[in-house]
Amino acid sequence: MSSKGRSSRTGGPAKALLSTRGFIDRMGDGLTAVEGAQDVISMITSRRKVTKLILGHNKLSDDGCIVLFRFLGSPAGRKYRIAEISLNSNEIGDRGLLAIATYLNGNQHLTELFLQNNLFSGDSPVIETFTNSINFSHLEMLSLTTNTALSDNFVGAFFSSLRSTYLKELHVSATGITRRSAPHIISYISSPERCHLHTFKCNGNALGHSAVKRIIGAIEKSNFVLSSVELYSNHMATESDNDDTSSDDTDWKVLESKLRPILSRNMYLKRKAEKDALGLLRYSRTLLLPTKSSALCLPTELQLHILSFLAPSLSSAQRINVCTYASTFTTLPPLLPKLNGDELEMCLPDPFSLGLPGCENKVWEVRGTTGGCASGKCRGAVLCHKEQQRTKWLDAVGCSAYDGR
């Protein structure tokens, strides 16, 4: 019950290239408690720019985690716009999680947080504090996989409080979840106001056949955003859940075959909504931007009604967002590119293609509609800024997914 997952990190030349851009990788380096945290802090302060901290498979524990995030949250640490932090298998407990929550609260730069296989207990007040910090951050991806002690207490506190519009990917596989958590999960994924996930992974739990069936039914009826869902290995594990009558392989395959077209539907509607939003923007600019001598004397309401036929897949709220954006002069793109080197938008080429003829030391710049990014895809690039800008705009106007309301 899945779709394509996130791409894995590569080693060799790619890793070397990323390290020059602020990539600190201390995975499995024997970092321990406060001393290990201070070692990491020294590495950070020795660099002008740090965007990724990969610290998995160490023993920072609560004490080291608190010291590290106390620094990251200080004025000296805040100047580093870290986008990704990985703390897998670091023996971090609830005190460390609260330190992470403090750093996360109001953070507009951290987008990916990996916390697999730690010692979080699932204590409700701690989880609620952590969840509220997510709500006031720009975090897009969170992994809590293999935190087996979280269990149903975690689900009740987490999903009932979660309402982040930025969180797009959530991993809660092997976290001790049972069928008692199903109502909380269903309530969350059925709420278009609260759930903005594109990817949800909940493998290796004990939800059971009936709970998984109800979750899939909720997605079919009420969720048009999710495009990747994994619910593998959710057979019942305890005798107290023996009322779950359907558990043979055939029944699970039926559920998988039911989920697949639902996710395909959501992906199709997402592409349609994005295409309609971009098309509507083009014509709304021409029609709605005020001019001194406009030949159009139609009332605004009638103009908006006519424009609505150009974007039939968008809801009224989505069309209003696009038209409001299009009718404002301040949203027009600049005529000249930015000259500031830190803000110059470039496309990052694939490091493995740099040795190809014609690709040596090549960087594709965004130069309006005549540049290499005009189509939204850069030839040989692993990061296209034009595509990133387009994605951010679709999120800003609420058109990154179909609105079924």
Coordinates of C-alpha atoms in Angstrom, one line a residue:
M1 CA 0.0 0.0 0.0
S2 CA 2.5 2.5 -1.0
S3 CA 3.8 4.8 -3.7
K4 CA 7.3 5.9 -4.4
G5 CA 9.2 7.0 -1.2
R6 CA 11.7 9.6 -0.7
S7 CA 15.0 9.4 -2.6
S8 CA 17.9 7.9 -0.6
R9 CA 21.1 9.8 0.1
T10 CA 24.0 9.0 -2.2
G11 CA 27.6 8.8 -1.3
G12 CA 30.8 9.6 -3.1
P13 CA 31.0 12.8 -5.2
A14 CA 27.5 13.9 -4.3
K15 CA 28.2 13.7 -0.6
A16 CA 31.4 15.7 -1.0
L17 CA 29.6 18.3 -3.0
L18 CA 26.9 18.7 -0.4
S19 CA 29.4 18.9 2.4
T20 CA 30.7 22.1 0.9
R21 CA 27.3 23.6 1.2
G22 CA 26.9 23.1 4.9
F23 CA 26.4 19.4 5.2
I24 CA 27.6 18.0 8.6
D25 CA 27.6 14.2 8.7
R26 CA 28.6 12.7 12.1
M27 CA 26.5 9.5 11.8
G28 CA 27.9 6.7 14.0
D29 CA 30.8 8.8 15.2
G30 CA 30.5 7.8 18.9
L31 CA 29.1 11.2 20.0
T32 CA 28.1 10.9 23.7
A33 CA 26.0 13.1 25.9
V34 CA 27.2 16.7 26.6
E35 CA 30.7 16.1 25.3
G36 CA 29.3 14.9 22.0
A37 CA 27.0 17.8 21.7
Q38 CA 29.8 20.3 22.3
D39 CA 31.8 18.6 19.6
V40 CA 29.0 19.1 17.1
I41 CA 28.6 22.8 18.2
S42 CA 32.3 23.4 17.6
M43 CA 31.9 22.0 14.1
I44 CA 28.9 24.3 13.5
T45 CA 30.5 27.4 14.7
S46 CA 33.6 26.8 12.6
R47 CA 31.4 27.1 9.4
R48 CA 29.7 30.1 7.9
K49 CA 26.8 28.0 6.7
V50 CA 25.1 24.8 7.9
T51 CA 22.0 23.5 6.4
K52 CA 22.0 19.8 7.4
L53 CA 22.9 18.0 10.6
I54 CA 23.1 14.2 10.3
L55 CA 23.8 12.8 13.8
G56 CA 22.2 9.4 13.7
H57 CA 23.4 6.3 15.6
N58 CA 25.2 8.1 18.4
K59 CA 24.4 8.4 22.2
L60 CA 23.7 12.1 22.7
S61 CA 20.8 11.1 25.1
D62 CA 18.7 13.8 26.8
D63 CA 21.6 15.7 28.2
G64 CA 23.4 16.1 24.9
C65 CA 20.2 16.9 23.0
I66 CA 19.3 19.7 25.5
V67 CA 22.8 21.2 25.1
L68 CA 22.7 21.0 21.3
F69 CA 19.3 22.5 20.9
R70 CA 19.9 25.2 23.6
F71 CA 22.7 26.4 21.4
L72 CA 20.7 26.1 18.1
G73 CA 18.0 28.2 19.7
S74 CA 20.4 30.9 20.9
P75 CA 21.1 34.0 18.9
A76 CA 24.5 32.4 17.9
G77 CA 22.7 29.3 16.7
R78 CA 19.7 30.9 15.0
K79 CA 21.9 32.4 12.3
Y80 CA 22.4 28.9 10.9
R81 CA 19.3 28.2 8.7
I82 CA 19.3 24.5 9.2
A83 CA 16.8 22.7 7.0
E84 CA 17.3 19.1 8.0
I85 CA 18.2 17.4 11.3
S86 CA 18.6 13.6 11.8
L87 CA 18.8 12.2 15.3
N88 CA 18.0 8.6 14.7
S89 CA 19.0 6.1 17.4
N90 CA 20.4 8.6 20.0
E91 CA 18.7 7.3 23.2
I92 CA 16.8 10.6 23.4
G93 CA 13.8 10.7 25.8
D94 CA 11.1 13.1 26.7
R95 CA 13.4 15.8 28.1
G96 CA 15.3 15.9 24.8
L97 CA 12.0 16.0 22.9
L98 CA 10.9 19.0 24.8
A99 CA 14.3 20.7 24.0
I100 CA 13.6 19.9 20.3
A101 CA 10.1 21.4 20.6
T102 CA 11.4 24.6 22.0
Y103 CA 13.8 25.0 19.1
L104 CA 11.0 24.0 16.6
N105 CA 8.5 26.5 17.9
G106 CA 8.4 29.4 15.4
N107 CA 11.2 28.0 13.3
Q108 CA 10.8 28.9 9.6
H109 CA 13.9 27.1 8.3
L110 CA 13.8 23.5 9.6
T111 CA 11.8 21.4 7.1
E112 CA 12.9 17.8 7.8
L113 CA 13.2 16.1 11.2
F114 CA 14.2 12.4 11.7
L115 CA 13.8 11.0 15.2
Q116 CA 13.5 7.3 14.6
N117 CA 14.3 4.7 17.3
N118 CA 14.6 6.8 20.4
L119 CA 13.2 6.5 23.9
F120 CA 10.1 8.8 23.8
S121 CA 7.4 7.6 26.2
G122 CA 4.3 9.0 24.6
D123 CA 3.5 11.1 27.7
S124 CA 0.5 13.2 26.7
P125 CA 1.7 16.7 28.0
V126 CA 5.1 16.2 26.3
I127 CA 3.5 15.1 23.0
E128 CA 1.0 18.0 23.1
T129 CA 3.9 20.5 23.6
F130 CA 5.8 18.9 20.7
T131 CA 2.8 19.0 18.5
N132 CA 2.0 22.6 19.2
S133 CA 5.6 23.4 18.3
I134 CA 5.0 21.7 14.9
N135 CA 1.9 23.8 14.4
F136 CA 3.9 27.0 14.7
S137 CA 6.8 25.8 12.5
H138 CA 7.4 25.2 8.8
L139 CA 8.3 21.5 9.3
E140 CA 7.4 19.5 6.2
M141 CA 8.6 16.0 7.1
L142 CA 8.6 14.2 10.4
S143 CA 9.7 10.6 11.1
L144 CA 9.0 8.9 14.4
T145 CA 9.4 5.4 13.1
T146 CA 10.4 2.6 15.6
N147 CA 9.7 4.6 18.7
T148 CA 7.9 1.6 20.0
A149 CA 6.9 3.0 23.4
L150 CA 4.8 5.8 21.9
S151 CA 1.7 3.6 21.4
D152 CA -2.0 4.8 21.5
N153 CA -1.4 7.5 24.2
F154 CA 0.9 9.3 21.6
V155 CA -1.7 9.0 18.9
G156 CA -4.5 10.5 21.0
A157 CA -2.4 13.5 22.0
F158 CA -0.7 14.0 18.7
F159 CA -3.4 13.8 16.1
S160 CA -6.0 15.6 18.1
S161 CA -3.7 18.6 18.4
L162 CA -2.0 18.5 14.9
R163 CA -3.1 21.3 12.6
S164 CA 0.0 22.3 10.7
T165 CA -0.5 23.5 7.1
Y166 CA 3.2 22.9 6.3
L167 CA 3.5 19.2 7.4
K168 CA 3.4 17.1 4.2
E169 CA 5.0 13.8 5.2
L170 CA 4.6 11.8 8.4
H171 CA 6.1 8.4 9.4
V172 CA 4.8 6.6 12.4
S173 CA 5.6 3.0 11.5
A174 CA 6.4 0.5 14.3
T175 CA 5.2 2.9 17.1
G176 CA 3.0 0.4 19.0
I177 CA -0.3 1.7 17.5
T178 CA -3.4 -0.5 17.9
R179 CA -7.0 -0.3 16.6
R180 CA -7.8 2.0 19.5
S181 CA -5.9 4.7 17.7
A182 CA -8.0 4.4 14.5
P183 CA -10.7 7.1 15.5
H184 CA -8.0 9.7 16.1
I185 CA -6.3 8.9 12.8
I186 CA -9.6 8.9 10.9
S187 CA -10.7 12.2 12.5
Y188 CA -7.4 13.8 11.4
I189 CA -7.2 12.6 7.8
S190 CA -10.9 13.4 7.3
S191 CA -10.4 17.1 8.2
P192 CA -9.3 19.2 5.2
E193 CA -8.7 22.1 7.6
R194 CA -6.1 20.1 9.7
C195 CA -4.7 17.5 7.4
H196 CA -2.3 18.6 4.6
L197 CA -0.3 15.4 4.4
H198 CA 0.8 14.1 1.0
T199 CA 2.6 11.0 2.5
F200 CA 1.5 8.9 5.5
K201 CA 3.5 5.8 6.6
C202 CA 2.0 3.6 9.4
N203 CA 3.6 0.2 8.8
G204 CA 4.4 -2.5 11.4
N205 CA 1.7 -1.6 13.9
A206 CA -1.3 -3.5 15.2
L207 CA -4.3 -1.6 13.7
G208 CA -6.0 -4.7 12.4
H209 CA -8.0 -5.3 9.3
S210 CA -11.2 -3.5 10.3
A211 CA -9.3 -0.3 11.4
V212 CA -7.3 -0.2 8.2
K213 CA -10.4 -0.7 6.2
R214 CA -12.1 2.3 8.0
I215 CA -9.0 4.4 7.5
I216 CA -9.0 3.7 3.7
G217 CA -12.7 4.4 3.6
A218 CA -12.1 7.8 5.3
I219 CA -9.5 8.6 2.7
E220 CA -11.8 7.7 -0.1
K221 CA -14.7 9.8 1.3
S222 CA -13.0 12.8 2.8
N223 CA -9.3 13.1 1.8
F224 CA -8.1 14.4 -1.6
V225 CA -4.6 15.3 -0.5
L226 CA -2.9 12.0 0.4
S227 CA -1.0 10.5 -2.6
S228 CA 1.2 8.0 -0.7
V229 CA -0.1 5.8 2.1
E230 CA 1.6 2.7 3.6
L231 CA -0.3 0.4 6.0
Y232 CA 1.7 -2.8 5.6
S233 CA 2.0 -5.4 8.4
N234 CA -0.9 -4.2 10.6
H235 CA -2.2 -7.6 11.6
M236 CA -3.5 -7.9 15.2
A237 CA -0.8 -8.9 17.7
T238 CA -2.7 -9.4 20.9
E239 CA -5.5 -11.7 22.0
S240 CA -7.6 -8.8 23.3
D241 CA -8.1 -7.7 19.7
N242 CA -9.6 -11.1 18.5
D243 CA -12.8 -9.4 17.4
D244 CA -10.9 -8.4 14.2
T245 CA -12.2 -11.3 12.1
S246 CA -10.7 -10.7 8.7
S247 CA -7.0 -11.1 8.7
D248 CA -6.0 -13.5 6.0
D249 CA -3.7 -12.5 3.1
T250 CA -6.6 -12.3 0.6
D251 CA -8.5 -9.8 2.7
W252 CA -5.4 -7.6 3.0
K253 CA -4.8 -7.7 -0.8
V254 CA -8.4 -6.6 -1.3
L255 CA -7.7 -3.5 0.9
E256 CA -4.5 -2.8 -1.0
S257 CA -6.3 -3.0 -4.3
K258 CA -8.9 -0.6 -3.0
L259 CA -6.4 1.9 -1.8
R260 CA -4.4 2.1 -5.0
P261 CA -7.1 3.8 -7.2
I262 CA -8.0 6.2 -4.4
L263 CA -4.4 7.5 -4.3
S264 CA -4.3 7.6 -8.1
R265 CA -7.5 9.7 -8.0
N266 CA -5.9 12.1 -5.5
M267 CA -2.7 12.4 -7.7
Y268 CA -4.8 13.1 -10.8
L269 CA -6.9 15.8 -9.0
K270 CA -3.7 17.4 -7.6
R271 CA -2.2 17.7 -11.1
K272 CA -5.4 19.1 -12.4
A273 CA -5.8 21.6 -9.6
E274 CA -2.2 22.8 -10.1
K275 CA -2.6 23.1 -13.8
D276 CA -5.9 25.1 -13.5
A277 CA -4.4 27.4 -10.9
L278 CA -1.4 28.3 -13.1
G279 CA -3.6 28.8 -16.1
L280 CA -6.0 31.0 -14.1
L281 CA -3.1 33.1 -12.9
R282 CA -2.1 33.9 -16.4
Y283 CA -5.5 35.2 -17.5
S284 CA -6.3 36.8 -14.2
R285 CA -3.2 39.0 -14.5
T286 CA -4.4 40.4 -17.8
L287 CA -8.0 40.9 -16.7
L288 CA -7.8 42.0 -13.1
L289 CA -4.7 44.1 -12.8
P290 CA -6.0 47.7 -12.8
T291 CA -5.0 49.9 -15.7
K292 CA -5.5 53.6 -16.5
S293 CA -7.5 53.0 -19.7
S294 CA -9.2 49.7 -19.4
A295 CA -11.5 48.6 -22.2
L296 CA -13.2 46.3 -19.8
C297 CA -16.2 47.8 -18.0
L298 CA -17.7 44.6 -16.7
P299 CA -18.4 44.4 -13.0
T300 CA -15.8 42.6 -11.0
E301 CA -18.2 39.9 -10.0
L302 CA -19.0 39.1 -13.6
Q303 CA -15.3 39.0 -14.5
L304 CA -14.6 36.5 -11.7
H305 CA -17.6 34.4 -12.9
I306 CA -16.1 34.3 -16.4
L307 CA -12.7 33.4 -15.1
S308 CA -14.1 30.5 -13.1
F309 CA -14.8 28.6 -16.3
L310 CA -11.0 28.5 -16.9
A311 CA -10.4 26.6 -13.7
P312 CA -13.3 24.2 -13.2
S313 CA -11.4 21.9 -10.8
L314 CA -10.7 24.7 -8.3
S315 CA -13.0 25.5 -5.4
S316 CA -14.4 29.0 -4.9
A317 CA -11.9 29.7 -2.1
Q318 CA -9.0 28.6 -4.3
R319 CA -10.1 30.8 -7.3
I320 CA -10.5 33.8 -5.0
N321 CA -6.9 33.2 -3.6
V322 CA -5.5 33.1 -7.2
C323 CA -7.5 36.1 -8.4
T324 CA -6.5 38.1 -5.3
Y325 CA -2.9 37.3 -5.9
A326 CA -3.2 38.1 -9.6
S327 CA -4.8 41.5 -9.1
T328 CA -2.0 42.9 -6.8
F329 CA 0.9 44.8 -8.4
T330 CA 3.2 43.9 -5.5
T331 CA 3.1 40.2 -6.6
L332 CA 4.4 40.9 -10.1
P333 CA 7.9 39.3 -10.6
P334 CA 10.9 41.7 -10.8
L335 CA 12.0 42.8 -14.2
L336 CA 15.7 42.4 -13.3
P337 CA 17.3 39.4 -11.5
K338 CA 18.6 39.8 -8.0
L339 CA 22.3 40.8 -7.8
N340 CA 22.9 39.6 -4.3
G341 CA 25.0 36.5 -4.5
D342 CA 23.2 34.8 -1.5
E343 CA 19.8 35.3 -3.1
L344 CA 20.7 34.6 -6.7
E345 CA 18.5 31.8 -7.7
M346 CA 20.3 29.0 -9.5
C347 CA 19.5 25.5 -10.4
L348 CA 21.8 22.9 -8.8
P349 CA 23.1 20.5 -11.5
D350 CA 23.4 16.8 -10.9
P351 CA 27.0 16.3 -9.7
F352 CA 27.3 13.1 -11.6
S353 CA 26.5 14.9 -14.9
L354 CA 29.2 17.5 -14.5
G355 CA 31.8 15.4 -16.3
L356 CA 29.7 15.1 -19.4
P357 CA 30.6 17.1 -22.5
G358 CA 29.1 20.5 -22.3
C359 CA 28.2 20.3 -18.6
E360 CA 31.5 21.2 -17.0
N361 CA 31.1 23.7 -14.2
K362 CA 27.6 24.5 -15.5
V363 CA 24.9 26.1 -13.4
W364 CA 21.5 27.0 -14.8
E365 CA 20.2 30.4 -13.7
V366 CA 16.6 31.3 -13.6
R367 CA 16.2 34.1 -16.2
G368 CA 12.5 34.5 -16.6
T369 CA 10.5 32.8 -19.4
T370 CA 13.5 32.6 -21.7
G371 CA 15.8 30.8 -19.4
G372 CA 16.6 27.1 -19.0
C373 CA 13.9 26.8 -16.3
A374 CA 11.0 28.1 -18.4
S375 CA 9.4 24.6 -18.6
G376 CA 9.9 24.1 -14.9
K377 CA 12.5 21.3 -15.5
C378 CA 16.2 21.8 -15.8
R379 CA 18.1 19.5 -17.9
G380 CA 20.4 17.5 -15.7
A381 CA 19.5 19.5 -12.6
V382 CA 18.7 17.9 -9.2
L383 CA 17.2 21.1 -7.8
C384 CA 15.2 23.5 -9.9
H385 CA 14.4 26.8 -8.3
K386 CA 11.7 27.7 -10.8
E387 CA 9.9 24.5 -9.8
Q388 CA 10.5 25.3 -6.1
Q389 CA 9.0 28.8 -6.6
R390 CA 6.0 27.3 -8.4
T391 CA 5.4 24.8 -5.6
K392 CA 5.6 27.5 -2.9
W393 CA 3.1 29.7 -4.8
L394 CA 0.7 26.8 -5.1
D395 CA 0.9 26.2 -1.4
A396 CA 0.5 29.9 -0.7
V397 CA -2.8 30.1 -2.6
G398 CA -4.0 26.8 -1.4
C399 CA -3.9 25.1 -4.8
S400 CA -1.3 22.3 -4.2
A401 CA -4.2 19.8 -3.9
Y402 CA -7.8 19.4 -4.9
D403 CA -10.3 20.9 -2.5
G404 CA -13.2 18.6 -2.2
R405 CA -15.3 20.8 0.0

